[in-house]
């Protein structure tokens, strides 16, 4: 492939900073002291720290070189399915670093924090509008934390309404965090399989839904990248038996501005601001998992809640039915600022277009690669598409081999071996921020690798070759981790 973005030129070897130390080198010159030298009390301060001795340029190069070993969405396409690794406009960072926000302290009196409180209040209003729900909390620190908050609310709702229930229905296309969150609340997960089209069939829900079941957790769009189009019927079945519907909204990037989950039978939904609403994540910073609820669940929302009282904003903690606090203070405020800035800068039209483009890009990849890779569910997809290695298996080439080889072609691999419903899954999420040129390059790279699978499988099995480290023994790394550096 001629047009590949990957290169191995000018990527430097770099030892540990201690190994570069050279006695007498110093990164700065201090002015001569104009006071008398005094001896420090060694019993108080201990020995002087052993610091490497380096020039300023040594230090700058060391860290710059290390940063070049890293890969992020600012360096290239990051088609990691389920993670929505889209580009985060830098203006959001600028807004979050504004002095008034960056130096705000959570212990400051409400009257001195009106701007921050207003931002939280307004962000809740926007998220209500986007999701179609009655109330929102910004407290949860991530998606899974939002799930826990939602499950605790469902638990409390049933307790309040007479009888506690013991089970939750979870389809095989749900995210792995769903059963974990249900289990943390003491629920037993009842697994159901999705139908032959990769989505839930109302009949299958009906067969297991009973009055000891607290509800269902549905990831929509699901982890196969398909929209659960029977959701309304399913919600009716669950509601008829007194249950509630939890919506995992981590995949909202495919439907914002198009579908309001609050209007299709869902009772409680979490969002991932660090996916859909453009905050760096995956090592790039903390997350935020706001939860939106229907009216009957509002009393159970975590505290503190931000409320508007005439023209001023304050925190409400006195809510008798609340599930309580989820952590100290008020959520990951920096992430809230970035989401607020993103929503305002995109506008309603912009958000809707982002979803449409995310879906278009994923369908373009699906159509372009479906002869190259096996496509277990050949249906129009949402923002991601799931292939597998069934065609390449013939040459004893696996999803892992192809993912590793993509590194040589200059691409971060997609998500592999997830979702579990597809054996050898190769799950691609291009997001709306990739250009057609970049997507075409990715498609060409996958096609070139599929060709290598036929013509030179031996070599392909040893890939990658151009990276800093080549194929790692992952089993040894997991069994005998070297934790001492
Ligand atoms: C990412 C994700 C989660 C978990 O969110 P975190 O912020 O990583 O805790 C839950 N469900 C789905 C569908 C996801 O993609």
Tab-separated table of N, CA, C and O in Angstrom, residues 9-49:
chain	number	residue	atom	x	y	z
A	9	UNK	N	10.608	6.274	10.700
A	9	UNK	CA	11.711	7.223	10.753
A	9	UNK	C	11.525	8.202	11.892
A	9	UNK	O	10.401	8.496	12.289
A	10	UNK	N	12.632	8.690	12.471
A	10	UNK	CA	12.593	9.725	13.493
A	10	UNK	C	11.746	9.380	14.718
A	10	UNK	O	11.141	10.240	15.316
A	11	UNK	N	11.663	8.107	15.028
A	11	UNK	CA	11.095	7.732	16.326
A	11	UNK	C	12.293	7.267	17.143
A	11	UNK	O	12.978	6.327	16.775
A	12	UNK	N	12.596	7.984	18.224
A	12	UNK	CA	13.873	7.804	18.902
A	12	UNK	C	13.831	6.744	19.989
A	12	UNK	O	12.820	6.580	20.668
A	13	UNK	N	14.975	6.092	20.151
A	13	UNK	CA	15.144	5.284	21.352
A	13	UNK	C	15.368	6.254	22.493
A	13	UNK	O	15.954	7.310	22.297
A	14	UNK	N	14.932	5.895	23.651
A	14	UNK	CA	15.118	6.826	24.763
A	14	UNK	C	15.310	6.044	26.058
A	14	UNK	O	14.433	5.286	26.458
A	15	UNK	N	16.476	6.209	26.685
A	15	UNK	CA	16.689	5.505	27.958
A	15	UNK	C	15.922	6.177	29.079
A	15	UNK	O	15.310	7.229	28.888
A	16	UNK	N	15.972	5.587	30.269
A	16	UNK	CA	15.368	6.251	31.427
A	16	UNK	C	16.149	7.522	31.725
A	16	UNK	O	17.346	7.593	31.461
A	17	UNK	N	15.459	8.468	32.306
A	17	UNK	CA	16.081	9.780	32.504
A	17	UNK	C	17.312	9.677	33.424
A	17	UNK	O	18.279	10.420	33.272
A	18	UNK	N	17.324	8.706	34.321
A	18	UNK	CA	18.461	8.526	35.237
A	18	UNK	C	19.706	8.146	34.458
A	18	UNK	O	20.807	8.553	34.799
A	19	UNK	N	19.517	7.376	33.395
A	19	UNK	CA	20.676	6.928	32.621
A	19	UNK	C	21.307	8.059	31.825
A	19	UNK	O	22.422	7.931	31.324
A	20	UNK	N	20.584	9.155	31.671
A	20	UNK	CA	21.118	10.272	30.884
A	20	UNK	C	21.835	11.292	31.768
A	20	UNK	O	22.415	12.243	31.282
A	21	UNK	N	21.745	11.069	33.069
A	21	UNK	CA	22.305	12.033	34.016
A	21	UNK	C	23.814	12.184	33.839
A	21	UNK	O	24.517	11.217	33.566
A	22	UNK	N	24.306	13.400	33.970
A	22	UNK	CA	25.726	13.667	33.810
A	22	UNK	C	26.128	14.677	34.876
A	22	UNK	O	25.601	15.800	34.893
A	23	UNK	N	27.026	14.277	35.771
A	23	UNK	CA	27.357	15.125	36.912
A	23	UNK	C	27.667	16.567	36.532
A	23	UNK	O	28.458	16.804	35.624
A	24	UNK	N	27.012	17.488	37.223
A	24	UNK	CA	27.322	18.900	37.007
A	24	UNK	C	26.381	19.587	36.025
A	24	UNK	O	26.322	20.802	35.949
A	25	UNK	N	25.615	18.804	35.257
A	25	UNK	CA	24.673	19.453	34.334
A	25	UNK	C	23.466	19.955	35.110
A	25	UNK	O	23.011	19.320	36.046
A	26	UNK	N	22.935	21.085	34.660
A	26	UNK	CA	21.822	21.667	35.388
A	26	UNK	C	20.885	22.349	34.398
A	26	UNK	O	21.331	22.920	33.406
A	27	UNK	N	19.597	22.264	34.657
A	27	UNK	CA	18.624	22.796	33.703
A	27	UNK	C	18.315	24.270	33.936
A	27	UNK	O	17.546	24.867	33.201
A	28	UNK	N	18.858	24.833	34.977
A	28	UNK	CA	18.572	26.258	35.202
A	28	UNK	C	19.709	26.887	35.988
A	28	UNK	O	20.490	26.195	36.656
A	29	UNK	N	19.827	28.201	35.884
A	29	UNK	CA	20.824	28.882	36.694
A	29	UNK	C	20.106	29.776	37.685
A	29	UNK	O	19.293	30.614	37.287
A	30	UNK	N	20.397	29.539	38.939
A	30	UNK	CA	19.779	30.361	39.988
A	30	UNK	C	20.683	31.564	40.252
A	30	UNK	O	21.904	31.464	40.120
A	31	UNK	N	20.096	32.685	40.610
A	31	UNK	CA	20.948	33.827	40.965
A	31	UNK	C	21.757	33.506	42.220
A	31	UNK	O	21.373	32.643	43.003
A	32	UNK	N	22.895	34.202	42.363
A	32	UNK	CA	23.735	33.987	43.554
A	32	UNK	C	22.946	34.328	44.806
A	32	UNK	O	22.232	35.339	44.833
A	33	UNK	N	23.057	33.496	45.817
A	33	UNK	CA	22.313	33.768	47.058
A	33	UNK	C	22.865	35.023	47.739
A	33	UNK	O	24.079	35.233	47.769
A	34	UNK	N	21.985	35.880	48.204
A	34	UNK	CA	22.476	37.074	48.915
A	34	UNK	C	22.247	36.936	50.418
A	34	UNK	O	22.252	37.911	51.145
A	35	UNK	N	22.008	35.717	50.857
A	35	UNK	CA	21.952	35.475	52.305
A	35	UNK	C	22.994	34.416	52.636
A	35	UNK	O	23.477	33.703	51.748
A	36	UNK	N	23.302	34.320	53.878
A	36	UNK	CA	24.346	33.377	54.309
A	36	UNK	C	23.850	31.944	54.189
A	36	UNK	O	22.684	31.663	54.442
A	37	UNK	N	24.734	31.058	53.764
A	37	UNK	CA	24.376	29.640	53.732
A	37	UNK	C	24.098	29.134	55.139
A	37	UNK	O	24.800	29.482	56.070
A	38	UNK	N	23.057	28.339	55.280
A	38	UNK	CA	22.805	27.766	56.605
A	38	UNK	C	22.702	26.261	56.453
A	38	UNK	O	22.272	25.764	55.392
A	39	UNK	N	23.106	25.552	57.462
A	39	UNK	CA	23.044	24.097	57.409
A	39	UNK	C	21.611	23.659	57.762
A	39	UNK	O	21.034	24.134	58.734
A	40	UNK	N	21.015	22.779	56.943
A	40	UNK	CA	19.681	22.290	57.295
A	40	UNK	C	19.810	21.179	58.325
A	40	UNK	O	20.809	20.447	58.342
A	41	UNK	N	18.806	21.058	59.145
A	41	UNK	CA	18.824	20.009	60.152
A	41	UNK	C	18.502	18.673	59.476
A	41	UNK	O	17.377	18.420	59.050
A	42	UNK	N	19.543	17.818	59.357
A	42	UNK	CA	19.370	16.555	58.607
A	42	UNK	C	18.301	15.636	59.186
A	42	UNK	O	17.638	14.897	58.450
A	43	UNK	N	18.122	15.722	60.497
A	43	UNK	CA	17.104	14.839	61.090
A	43	UNK	C	15.716	15.241	60.620
A	43	UNK	O	14.789	14.442	60.607
A	44	UNK	N	15.576	16.511	60.239
A	44	UNK	CA	14.261	16.962	59.763
A	44	UNK	C	14.081	16.726	58.274
A	44	UNK	O	13.021	16.288	57.824
A	45	UNK	N	15.088	17.024	57.478
A	45	UNK	CA	14.892	16.981	56.020
A	45	UNK	C	15.405	15.691	55.385
A	45	UNK	O	15.084	15.386	54.237
A	46	UNK	N	16.190	14.904	56.111
A	46	UNK	CA	16.724	13.669	55.542
A	46	UNK	C	17.791	13.959	54.504
A	46	UNK	O	18.268	15.096	54.373
A	47	UNK	N	18.149	12.899	53.734
A	47	UNK	CA	19.176	13.094	52.703
A	47	UNK	C	18.594	13.848	51.519
A	47	UNK	O	17.384	13.786	51.274
A	48	UNK	N	19.475	14.516	50.802
A	48	UNK	CA	19.010	15.229	49.605
A	48	UNK	C	18.498	14.200	48.604
A	48	UNK	O	19.034	13.087	48.524
A	49	UNK	N	17.425	14.509	47.845
A	49	UNK	CA	16.930	13.537	46.870
A	49	UNK	C	17.964	13.349	45.755
A	49	UNK	O	18.691	14.276	45.423
